[in-house]
């Protein structure tokens, strides 16, 4: 397993629980990835029940939901709460404390028996024919090779797949981001400012600092408040959406910047790191000036490095299309169901339905034993706006980890040889929800 982020951590837990000897190689000193560095709410465990007045269904369950329950018990998330005002976007609001998230996910990984290699870079691969036989790592201990039967690329950047010779594109179709946590600013005041000035488009209430029914998420449009505020925020790439589970603290304020070339380019990345830190300082000034009572606000946390919405897009056996996403298509080899699209209501999954994610979407084309999971699959930008979201990535993680462990147990040589019925049964046992009848049952 390379990459212990949003998808990879769940893959490693699933693989170890499935009985496979599992190593997780993560370049940072913690697991969690963009879910703890860049995101806001976790989109989404549910279908769009309110938008279409249909049955409310929790469509992602399994290890991701088990994790959320543990995080909630640890006081690290808001739990599931209904979103108010914009039912056509996401009906479930789930906000996290990023530090608790990092701790609880590591605890789960260790408990499952995963050998967690932190501060360790997956730098290269060893290969024989169509098989990856090992991942070369770099750490303070030196260069080593982690050998294995099956591998999962969850690096976000697709580093392992690219090194292994997979085909890929680099669409460079999103801005990169450094999200900051801002202290000394009250979300109630933030909410009131947007509401009273006609800029509020969405909010949610939930548990904050131990009290129920508090504002935990706010989104709006700076440009609806005034042209000059809209222009200033736009020039800085500063989003208005924010979440928190603490008084006097905003967990995420996103600051965006569009690089000229793909963020896999080293020098483009370095320039973006600098530019985003400049923009964060200016965004803080704008917030201090704009929000009443935020005059002493300060940056309490930034991501250790920029977060991306994608770099490489790895070619896999199947590439799910926008048409399949929005029409809620289900597949004979699907591994989970999902019901959120980040461009809703402009692009929406019709009728509060869900689509299925086929097993084939995670099989790296031309390689026998490598999965690609997380943001690095799905070439169509608009389809990717659904598949890349956190909860979808977590569910992919459980699917790939479960499948890899089954392949080990069955003594298989190729991920493609795993009988779907075995995978389906194992996923069901892992409490994965299938929102549609799977043909073989
Ligand atoms: C700024 C931003 C805001 C977002 N907001 C939301 C939101 O509000 N809600 C939502 O649902 N989704 C949101 N998304 C989308 C979602 O967060 C991501 O698509 C998803 O988290 C990606 O998960 P991943 O596992 O593919 O990548 P990551 O979570 O980035 O995981 C990759 C991991 O691999 C590690 N790594 C990378 N290269 C190597 C290497 N060579 N060796 C070892 N380790 C390596 C990284 O350190 C990281 O931990 C947002 C994305 C961004 C960028």
Tab-separated table of N, CA and C in Angstrom, residues 6 18 62 74 89 143 151 155 163 196 206 233 250 258 261 290 292 358 404 421 435:
chain	number	residue	atom	x	y	z
A	6	UNK	N	-6.826	9.600	2.314
A	6	UNK	CA	-8.267	9.372	2.440
A	6	UNK	C	-8.631	7.946	2.031
A	18	UNK	N	-8.680	-8.442	6.454
A	18	UNK	CA	-8.939	-9.597	5.586
A	18	UNK	C	-7.887	-10.687	5.744
A	62	UNK	N	-19.947	0.295	6.044
A	62	UNK	CA	-18.692	-0.442	6.170
A	62	UNK	C	-17.664	0.263	7.046
A	74	UNK	N	-14.943	9.827	19.986
A	74	UNK	CA	-13.723	10.496	20.464
A	74	UNK	C	-13.884	12.015	20.470
A	89	UNK	N	-27.854	20.145	-3.074
A	89	UNK	CA	-26.400	19.912	-3.116
A	89	UNK	C	-26.029	18.652	-2.337
A	143	UNK	N	17.419	3.562	1.891
A	143	UNK	CA	16.589	2.993	0.811
A	143	UNK	C	16.292	1.532	1.129
A	151	UNK	N	-0.407	-4.781	-4.806
A	151	UNK	CA	-0.066	-3.407	-4.451
A	151	UNK	C	-1.253	-2.486	-4.728
A	155	UNK	N	-1.581	7.104	-3.742
A	155	UNK	CA	-0.735	8.278	-3.488
A	155	UNK	C	-1.381	9.584	-3.934
A	163	UNK	N	5.345	4.979	-12.134
A	163	UNK	CA	6.648	4.301	-12.093
A	163	UNK	C	6.566	2.894	-12.660
A	196	UNK	N	-26.915	38.230	6.929
A	196	UNK	CA	-27.448	39.590	7.006
A	196	UNK	C	-27.113	40.418	5.768
A	206	UNK	N	-25.173	21.347	14.253
A	206	UNK	CA	-24.787	20.062	14.836
A	206	UNK	C	-24.036	20.305	16.130
A	233	UNK	N	-12.058	38.408	-2.927
A	233	UNK	CA	-11.988	36.975	-2.591
A	233	UNK	C	-11.574	36.168	-3.818
A	250	UNK	N	-12.365	28.201	12.853
A	250	UNK	CA	-12.835	27.663	11.576
A	250	UNK	C	-11.836	26.607	11.128
A	258	UNK	N	-4.470	28.315	-9.413
A	258	UNK	CA	-4.390	27.434	-10.603
A	258	UNK	C	-2.959	27.453	-11.149
A	261	UNK	N	0.858	24.344	-15.155
A	261	UNK	CA	1.008	22.946	-15.606
A	261	UNK	C	0.609	22.020	-14.461
A	290	UNK	N	-13.336	42.012	7.289
A	290	UNK	CA	-14.712	41.829	6.833
A	290	UNK	C	-15.662	41.349	7.935
A	292	UNK	N	-17.180	40.933	11.474
A	292	UNK	CA	-17.240	41.658	12.742
A	292	UNK	C	-16.757	40.761	13.882
A	358	UNK	N	-17.722	0.136	-10.452
A	358	UNK	CA	-17.269	-1.203	-10.866
A	358	UNK	C	-15.857	-1.517	-10.372
A	404	UNK	N	-7.664	-7.246	-2.357
A	404	UNK	CA	-6.254	-7.654	-2.321
A	404	UNK	C	-6.061	-8.790	-1.314
A	421	UNK	N	-18.187	-12.997	-7.049
A	421	UNK	CA	-19.073	-13.484	-5.973
A	421	UNK	C	-18.339	-13.503	-4.626
A	435	UNK	N	-26.732	-0.585	-3.011
A	435	UNK	CA	-27.999	0.138	-3.117
A	435	UNK	C	-28.902	-0.441	-4.195
